[in-house]
Short mmCIF file of C-alpha atoms in Angstrom, two decimals:
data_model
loop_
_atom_site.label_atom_id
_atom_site.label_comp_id
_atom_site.label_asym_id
_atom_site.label_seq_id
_atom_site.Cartn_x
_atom_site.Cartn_y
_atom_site.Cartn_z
CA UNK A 28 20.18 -6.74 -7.14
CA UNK A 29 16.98 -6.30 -5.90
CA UNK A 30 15.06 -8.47 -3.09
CA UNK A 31 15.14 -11.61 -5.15
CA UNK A 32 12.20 -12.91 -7.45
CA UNK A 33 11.74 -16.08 -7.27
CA UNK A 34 8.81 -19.01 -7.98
CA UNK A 35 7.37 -19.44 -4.88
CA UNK A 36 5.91 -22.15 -3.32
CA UNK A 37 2.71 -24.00 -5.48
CA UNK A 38 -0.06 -23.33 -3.18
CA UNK A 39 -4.00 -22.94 -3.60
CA UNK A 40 -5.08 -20.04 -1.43
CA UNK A 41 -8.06 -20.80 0.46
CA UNK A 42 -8.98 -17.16 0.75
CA UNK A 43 -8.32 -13.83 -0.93
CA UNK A 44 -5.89 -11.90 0.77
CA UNK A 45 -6.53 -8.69 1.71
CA UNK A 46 -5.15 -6.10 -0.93
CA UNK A 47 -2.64 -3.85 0.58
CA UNK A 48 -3.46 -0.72 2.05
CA UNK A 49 -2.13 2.77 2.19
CA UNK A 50 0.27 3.05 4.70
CA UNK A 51 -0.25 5.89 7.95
CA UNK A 52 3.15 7.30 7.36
CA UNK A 53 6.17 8.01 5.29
CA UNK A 54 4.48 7.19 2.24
CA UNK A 55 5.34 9.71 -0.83
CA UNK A 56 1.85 11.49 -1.56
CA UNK A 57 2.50 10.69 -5.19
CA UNK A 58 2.04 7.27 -5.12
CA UNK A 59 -1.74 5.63 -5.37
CA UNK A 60 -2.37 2.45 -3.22
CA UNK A 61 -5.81 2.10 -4.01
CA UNK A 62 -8.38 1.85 -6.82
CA UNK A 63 -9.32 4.97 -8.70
CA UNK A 64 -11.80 6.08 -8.84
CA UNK A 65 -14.41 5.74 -11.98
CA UNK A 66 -15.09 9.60 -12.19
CA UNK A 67 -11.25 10.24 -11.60
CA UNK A 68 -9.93 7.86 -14.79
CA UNK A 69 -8.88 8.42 -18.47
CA UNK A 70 -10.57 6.94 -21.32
CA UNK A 71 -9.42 4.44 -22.83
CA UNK A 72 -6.37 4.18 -25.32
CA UNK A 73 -4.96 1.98 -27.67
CA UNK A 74 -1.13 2.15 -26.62
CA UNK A 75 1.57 1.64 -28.59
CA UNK A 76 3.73 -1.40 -27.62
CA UNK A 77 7.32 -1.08 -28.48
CA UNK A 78 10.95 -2.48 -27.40
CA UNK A 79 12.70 -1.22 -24.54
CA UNK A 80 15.14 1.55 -25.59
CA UNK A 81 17.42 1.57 -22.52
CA UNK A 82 18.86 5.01 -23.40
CA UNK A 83 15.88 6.63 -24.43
CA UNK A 84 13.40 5.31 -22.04
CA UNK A 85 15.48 4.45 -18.38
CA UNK A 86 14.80 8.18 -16.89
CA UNK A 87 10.94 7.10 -17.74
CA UNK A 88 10.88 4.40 -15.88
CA UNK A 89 12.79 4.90 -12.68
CA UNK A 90 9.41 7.28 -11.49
CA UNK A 91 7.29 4.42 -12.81
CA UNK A 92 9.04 1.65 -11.02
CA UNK A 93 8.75 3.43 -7.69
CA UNK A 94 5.05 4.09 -8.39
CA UNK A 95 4.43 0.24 -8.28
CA UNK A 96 7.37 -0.44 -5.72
CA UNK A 97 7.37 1.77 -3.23
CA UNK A 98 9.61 0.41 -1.07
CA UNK A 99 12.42 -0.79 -3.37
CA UNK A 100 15.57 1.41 -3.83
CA UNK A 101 15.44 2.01 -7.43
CA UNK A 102 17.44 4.65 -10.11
CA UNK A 103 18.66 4.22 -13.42
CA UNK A 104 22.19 2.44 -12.20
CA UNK A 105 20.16 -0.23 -10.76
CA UNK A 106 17.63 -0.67 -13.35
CA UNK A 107 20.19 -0.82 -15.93
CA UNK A 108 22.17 -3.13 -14.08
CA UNK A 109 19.47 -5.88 -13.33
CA UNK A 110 18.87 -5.70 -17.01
CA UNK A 111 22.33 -7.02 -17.84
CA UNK A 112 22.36 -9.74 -15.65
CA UNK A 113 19.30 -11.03 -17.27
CA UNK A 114 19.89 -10.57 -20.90
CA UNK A 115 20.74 -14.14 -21.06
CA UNK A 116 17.40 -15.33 -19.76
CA UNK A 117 15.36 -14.77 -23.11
CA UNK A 118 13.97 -11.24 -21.53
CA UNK A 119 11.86 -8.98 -23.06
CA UNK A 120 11.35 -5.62 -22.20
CA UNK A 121 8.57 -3.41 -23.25
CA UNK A 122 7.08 0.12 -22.66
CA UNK A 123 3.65 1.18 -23.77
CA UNK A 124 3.25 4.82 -24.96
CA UNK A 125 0.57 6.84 -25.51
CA UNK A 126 0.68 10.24 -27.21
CA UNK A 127 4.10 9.25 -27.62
CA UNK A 128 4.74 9.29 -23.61
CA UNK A 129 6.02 6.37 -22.01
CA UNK A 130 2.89 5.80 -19.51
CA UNK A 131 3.41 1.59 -18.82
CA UNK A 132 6.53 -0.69 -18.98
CA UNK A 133 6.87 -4.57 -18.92
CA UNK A 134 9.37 -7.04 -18.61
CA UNK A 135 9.75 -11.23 -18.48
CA UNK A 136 12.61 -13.57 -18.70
CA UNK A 137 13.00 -17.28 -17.63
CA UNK A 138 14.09 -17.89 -13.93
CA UNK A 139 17.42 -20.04 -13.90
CA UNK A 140 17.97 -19.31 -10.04
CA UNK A 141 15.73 -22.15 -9.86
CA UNK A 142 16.00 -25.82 -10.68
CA UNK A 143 12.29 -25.98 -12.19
CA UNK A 144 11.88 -26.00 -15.79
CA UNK A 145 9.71 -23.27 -17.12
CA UNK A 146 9.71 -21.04 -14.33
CA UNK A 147 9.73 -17.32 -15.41
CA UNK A 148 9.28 -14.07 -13.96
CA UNK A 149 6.71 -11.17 -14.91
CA UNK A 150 6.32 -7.45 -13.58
CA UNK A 151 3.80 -5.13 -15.30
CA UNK A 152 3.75 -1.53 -14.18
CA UNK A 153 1.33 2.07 -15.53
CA UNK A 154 1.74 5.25 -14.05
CA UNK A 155 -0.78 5.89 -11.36
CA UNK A 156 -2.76 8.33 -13.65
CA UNK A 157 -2.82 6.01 -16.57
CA UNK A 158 -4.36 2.79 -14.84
CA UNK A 159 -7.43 1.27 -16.17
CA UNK A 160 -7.09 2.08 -19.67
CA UNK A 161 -6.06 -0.67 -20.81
CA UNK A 162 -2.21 -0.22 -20.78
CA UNK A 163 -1.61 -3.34 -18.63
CA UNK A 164 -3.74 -5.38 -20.67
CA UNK A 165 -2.14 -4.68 -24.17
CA UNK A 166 1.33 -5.10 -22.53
CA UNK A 167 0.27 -8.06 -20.84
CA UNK A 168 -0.95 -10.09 -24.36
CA UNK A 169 2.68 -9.57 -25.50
CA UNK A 170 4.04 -11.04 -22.99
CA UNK A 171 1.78 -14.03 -22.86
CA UNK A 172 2.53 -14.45 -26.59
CA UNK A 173 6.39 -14.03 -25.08
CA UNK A 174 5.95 -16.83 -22.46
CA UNK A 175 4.70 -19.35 -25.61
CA UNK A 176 7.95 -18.79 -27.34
CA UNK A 177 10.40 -19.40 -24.41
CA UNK A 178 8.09 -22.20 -22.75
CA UNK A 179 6.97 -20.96 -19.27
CA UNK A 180 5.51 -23.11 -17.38
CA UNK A 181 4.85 -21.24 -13.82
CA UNK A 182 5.09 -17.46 -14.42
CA UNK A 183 5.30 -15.66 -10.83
CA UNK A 184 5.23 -11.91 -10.12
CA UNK A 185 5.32 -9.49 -7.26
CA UNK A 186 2.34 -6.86 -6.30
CA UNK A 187 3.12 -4.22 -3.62
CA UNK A 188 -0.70 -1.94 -4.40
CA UNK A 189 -4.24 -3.13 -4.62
CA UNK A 190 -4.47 -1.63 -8.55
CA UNK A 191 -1.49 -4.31 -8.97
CA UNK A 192 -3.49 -7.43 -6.86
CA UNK A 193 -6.81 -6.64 -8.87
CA UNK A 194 -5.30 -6.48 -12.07
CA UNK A 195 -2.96 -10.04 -11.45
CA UNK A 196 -6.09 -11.59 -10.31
CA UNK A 197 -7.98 -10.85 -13.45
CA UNK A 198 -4.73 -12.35 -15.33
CA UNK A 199 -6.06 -14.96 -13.78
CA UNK A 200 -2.37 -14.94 -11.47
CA UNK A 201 -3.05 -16.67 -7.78
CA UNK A 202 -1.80 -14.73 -4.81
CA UNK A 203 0.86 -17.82 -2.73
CA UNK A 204 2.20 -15.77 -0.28
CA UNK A 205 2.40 -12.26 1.68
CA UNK A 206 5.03 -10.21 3.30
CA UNK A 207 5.20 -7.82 5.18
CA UNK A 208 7.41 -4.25 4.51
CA UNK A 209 8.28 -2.40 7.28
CA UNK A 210 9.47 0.74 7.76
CA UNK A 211 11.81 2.04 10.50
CA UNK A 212 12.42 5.88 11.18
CA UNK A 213 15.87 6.21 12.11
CA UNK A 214 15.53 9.79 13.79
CA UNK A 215 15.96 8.21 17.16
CA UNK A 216 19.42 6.34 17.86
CA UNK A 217 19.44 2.48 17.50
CA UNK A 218 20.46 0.37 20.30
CA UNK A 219 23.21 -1.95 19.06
CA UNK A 220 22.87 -5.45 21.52
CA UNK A 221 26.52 -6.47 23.14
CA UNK A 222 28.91 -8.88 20.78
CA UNK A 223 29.04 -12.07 22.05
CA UNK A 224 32.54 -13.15 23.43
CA UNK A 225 34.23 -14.81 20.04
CA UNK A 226 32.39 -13.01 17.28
CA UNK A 227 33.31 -9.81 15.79
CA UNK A 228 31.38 -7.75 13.33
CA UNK A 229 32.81 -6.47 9.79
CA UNK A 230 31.80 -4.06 7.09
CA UNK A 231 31.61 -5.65 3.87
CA UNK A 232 34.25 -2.70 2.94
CA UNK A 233 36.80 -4.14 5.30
CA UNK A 234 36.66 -7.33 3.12
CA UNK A 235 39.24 -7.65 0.66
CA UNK A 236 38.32 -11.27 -0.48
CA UNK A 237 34.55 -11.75 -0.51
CA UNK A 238 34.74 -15.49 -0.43
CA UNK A 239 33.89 -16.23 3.08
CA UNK A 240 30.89 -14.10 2.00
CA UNK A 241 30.14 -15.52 -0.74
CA UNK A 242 29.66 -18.59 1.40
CA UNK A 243 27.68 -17.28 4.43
CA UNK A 244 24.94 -15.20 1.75
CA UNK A 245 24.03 -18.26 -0.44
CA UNK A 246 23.66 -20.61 2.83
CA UNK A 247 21.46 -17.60 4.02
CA UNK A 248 19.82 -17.28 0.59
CA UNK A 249 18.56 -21.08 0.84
CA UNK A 250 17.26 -20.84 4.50
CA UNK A 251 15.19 -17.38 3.57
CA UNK A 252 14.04 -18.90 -0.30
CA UNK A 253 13.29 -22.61 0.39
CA UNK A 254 10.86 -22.67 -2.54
CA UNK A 255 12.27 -25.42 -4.36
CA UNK A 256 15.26 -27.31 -5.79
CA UNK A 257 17.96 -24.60 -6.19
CA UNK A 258 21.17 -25.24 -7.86
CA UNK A 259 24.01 -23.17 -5.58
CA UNK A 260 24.66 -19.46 -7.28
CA UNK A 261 28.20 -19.93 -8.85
CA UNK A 262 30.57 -17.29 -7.77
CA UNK A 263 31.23 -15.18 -10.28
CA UNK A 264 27.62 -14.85 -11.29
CA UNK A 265 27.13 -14.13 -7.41
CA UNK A 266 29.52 -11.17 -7.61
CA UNK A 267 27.68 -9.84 -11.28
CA UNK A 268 24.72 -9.85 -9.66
CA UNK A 269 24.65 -9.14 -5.98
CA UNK A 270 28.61 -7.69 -5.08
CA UNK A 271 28.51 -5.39 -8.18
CA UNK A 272 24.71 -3.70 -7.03
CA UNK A 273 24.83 -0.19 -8.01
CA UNK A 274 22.88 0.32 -4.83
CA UNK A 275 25.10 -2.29 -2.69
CA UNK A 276 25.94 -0.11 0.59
CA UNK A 277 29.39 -1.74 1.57
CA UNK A 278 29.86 0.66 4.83
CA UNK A 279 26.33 -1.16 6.05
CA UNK A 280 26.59 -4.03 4.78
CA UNK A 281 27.40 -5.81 7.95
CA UNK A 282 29.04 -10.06 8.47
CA UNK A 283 29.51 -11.76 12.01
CA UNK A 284 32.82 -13.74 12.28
CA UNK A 285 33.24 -16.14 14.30
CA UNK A 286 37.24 -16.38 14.05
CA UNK A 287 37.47 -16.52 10.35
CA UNK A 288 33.92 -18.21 9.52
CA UNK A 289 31.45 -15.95 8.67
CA UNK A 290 27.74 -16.87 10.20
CA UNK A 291 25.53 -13.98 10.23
CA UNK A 292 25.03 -11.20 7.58
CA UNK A 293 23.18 -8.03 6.83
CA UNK A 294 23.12 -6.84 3.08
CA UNK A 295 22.08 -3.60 2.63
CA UNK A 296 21.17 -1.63 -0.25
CA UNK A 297 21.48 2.59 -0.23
CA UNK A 298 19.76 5.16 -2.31
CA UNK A 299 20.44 8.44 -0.71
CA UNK A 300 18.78 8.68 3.08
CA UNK A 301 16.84 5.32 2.41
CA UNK A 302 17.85 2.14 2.97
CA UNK A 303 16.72 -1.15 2.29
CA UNK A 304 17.86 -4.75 3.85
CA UNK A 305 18.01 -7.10 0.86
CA UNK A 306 19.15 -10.05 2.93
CA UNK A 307 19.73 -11.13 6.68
CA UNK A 308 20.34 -14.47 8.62
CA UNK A 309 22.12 -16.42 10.75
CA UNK A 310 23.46 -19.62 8.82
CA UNK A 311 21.47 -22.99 11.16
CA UNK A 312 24.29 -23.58 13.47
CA UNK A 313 24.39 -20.09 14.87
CA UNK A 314 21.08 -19.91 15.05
CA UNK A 315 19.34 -18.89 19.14
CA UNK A 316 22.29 -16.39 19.46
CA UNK A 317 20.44 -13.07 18.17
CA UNK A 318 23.44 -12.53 15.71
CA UNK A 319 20.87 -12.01 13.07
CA UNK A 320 19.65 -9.02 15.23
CA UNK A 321 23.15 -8.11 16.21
CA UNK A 322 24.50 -7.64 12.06
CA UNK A 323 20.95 -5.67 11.12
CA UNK A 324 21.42 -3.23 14.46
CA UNK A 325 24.84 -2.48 13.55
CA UNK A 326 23.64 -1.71 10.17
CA UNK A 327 21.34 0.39 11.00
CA UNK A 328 23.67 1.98 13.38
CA UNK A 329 26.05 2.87 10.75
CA UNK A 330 23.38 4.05 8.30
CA UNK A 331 21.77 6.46 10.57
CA UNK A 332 25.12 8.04 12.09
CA UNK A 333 25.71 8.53 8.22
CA UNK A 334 22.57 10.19 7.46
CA UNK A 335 20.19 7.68 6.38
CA UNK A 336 16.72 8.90 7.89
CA UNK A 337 14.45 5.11 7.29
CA UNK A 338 14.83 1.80 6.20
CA UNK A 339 13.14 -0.37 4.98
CA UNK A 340 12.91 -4.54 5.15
CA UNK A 341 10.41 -7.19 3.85
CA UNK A 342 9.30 -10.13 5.33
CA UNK A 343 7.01 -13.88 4.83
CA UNK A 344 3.92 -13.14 7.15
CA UNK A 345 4.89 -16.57 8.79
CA UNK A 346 8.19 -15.64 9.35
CA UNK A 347 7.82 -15.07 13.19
CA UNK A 348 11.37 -15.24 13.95
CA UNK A 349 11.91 -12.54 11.72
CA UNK A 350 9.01 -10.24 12.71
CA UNK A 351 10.53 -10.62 16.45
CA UNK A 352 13.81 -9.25 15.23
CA UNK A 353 12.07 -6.61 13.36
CA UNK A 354 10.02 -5.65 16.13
CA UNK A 355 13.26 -5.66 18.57
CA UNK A 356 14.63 -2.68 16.40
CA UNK A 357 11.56 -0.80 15.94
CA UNK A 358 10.32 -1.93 12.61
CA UNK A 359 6.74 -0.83 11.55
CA UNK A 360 4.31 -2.23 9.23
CA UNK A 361 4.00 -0.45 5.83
CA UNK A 362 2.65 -2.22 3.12
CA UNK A 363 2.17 -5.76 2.06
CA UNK A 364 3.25 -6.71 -1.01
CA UNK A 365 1.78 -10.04 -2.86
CA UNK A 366 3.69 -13.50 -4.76
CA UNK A 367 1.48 -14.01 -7.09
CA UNK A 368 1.85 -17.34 -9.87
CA UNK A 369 0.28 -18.46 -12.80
CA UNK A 370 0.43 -21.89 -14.19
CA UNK A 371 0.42 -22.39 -17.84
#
């Protein structure tokens, strides 16, 4: 499961953000950050917009998600699997081709993490080389038309590339908040701080039950998300969702005990030498301790004896407690990436 999506808090910026720029280093050369161009775009086309075919169409897409993401661990596994555990949320999916090539894709579905009627999620995505011709815009209508039948209310999205910002703006989609990505290069060791006396670190593969897990991730989840009213994750669709990741790393995936009480985790997702923290905290009691520091360094410890060469982690820009931690381990700043909302 990836970082999760979810409707932010209702806020009227006072200023325009500045659009994210292209990051100084270990940034693919493939992937465009900023506007093109005029001389360097296509005409424009009139795509055709058709339903996902997941088997046809998934090998298409993982390139295309990265293009818009690039920080996100993505491949088909994961795609596929985030898919599923939304097909009960009145989802559609939809790619755009043109010259029968699959050159934009599109997807919505209601947002029932959240106890606020109405509130859906949105991504649109073109290849690089494709933007500006009008792809977004023709896959965009259908999913307004979408959002009419399944009564949205608040539809929020997430940008990570000034083509992205521009083109939410002029869907007349509000930026709410920034974060931060950073990047850490893992060629040089990490230092892992000492254990305090009474807690003792565990891989999530040395769990047999995840229970105590279970418990110590969803108080986490509500400290990091507290965007609104949230009715608690029910197990079982905890472990769909987030234990059964394709891209879960369970050998970095890292929990603080005190005796048997989890307190502090580090979730970590893996897609071959990258790696990418999906979740970290300290649940309030524990808090003033640096365990949240203490699981992520031992995570990144175990990732980089094990060949991972960066990682990646995201953060609110008025997170400061976070940024600290990030900052203790070496963390760098890579891209921003954009909530942005529309009310209907």
């Amino acid at each position: 499961m990836r970082r999760h999506d979810t409707i932010a808090k209702v806020t009227t910026p006072t200023d325009t953000p500045e659009p994210a720029r292209r990051p100084t280093t270990g940034e693919p050369d493939s992937v465009n950050h900023g506007p093109m161009a005029p001389d360097q775009r296509l005409p424009p086309v009139e795509p055709v917009i058709r339903p996902l075919d997941l088997d046809r169409d998934l090998a298409t897409l993982v390139p295309l998600y990265s293009s818009a993401h690039p920080s996100e661990l993505v491949n088909a596994d994961r795609l596929r699997h985030d898919i599923a555990i939304t097909s009960e949320t009145r989802r559609l999916d939809l790619v755009a081709e043109v010259d029968g090539q699959v050159r934009g894709y599109a997807f919505t579905h209601l947002d029932t993490s959240i106890d606020f009627e109405g509130a859906t999620i949105a991504q649109v995505m073109v290849e690089p080389a494709h933007r500006c011709r009008g792809i977004g815009q023709a896959l965009a209508k259908r999913l307004r038309e979408h959002w009419e039948t399944i009564g949205s209310k608040v539809v929020v999205g997430r940008v990570a590339i000034e083509d992205s910002l521009i083109f939410a703006m002029r869907q007349r989609f509000a930026p709410t908040s920034m974060q931060r990505v950073s990047r850490l290069d893992l060629s040089t060791p990490v230092q892992v701080p000492p254990v305090p006396e009474g807690i003792t670190l565990r891989t999530l593969a040395e769990s047999d039950d995840y229970t105590p897990v279970y418990e110590v991730y969803t108080v986490v989840l509500n400290e990091v998300y507290n965007d609104g009213p949230r009715t608690p994750m029910p197990y079982d669709t905890w472990h769909t969702a987030c234990a059964e990741d394709p891209l879960l790393d369970r050998e970095t995936t890292v929990i603080a005990f005190d005796g048997d009480r989890p307190v502090a985790v580090s979730w970590m997702a893996r897609a071959g030498d990258r790696l990418e923290s999906m979740l970290g905290g300290v649940i309030p009691e524990y808090r003033g301790r640096s365990l949240s520091q203490l699981v992520r360094a031992e995570s990144l410890r175990i990732a980089r004896d094990n060949g991972v060469v960066e990682a990646f982690t995201a953060s609110d820009q008025d997170n400061a407690a976070v940024f600290a931690v990030n900052d203790k381990l070496g963390y760098e700043p890579y891209i921003k990436q954009y909530t942005v909302m529309r009310q209907l």
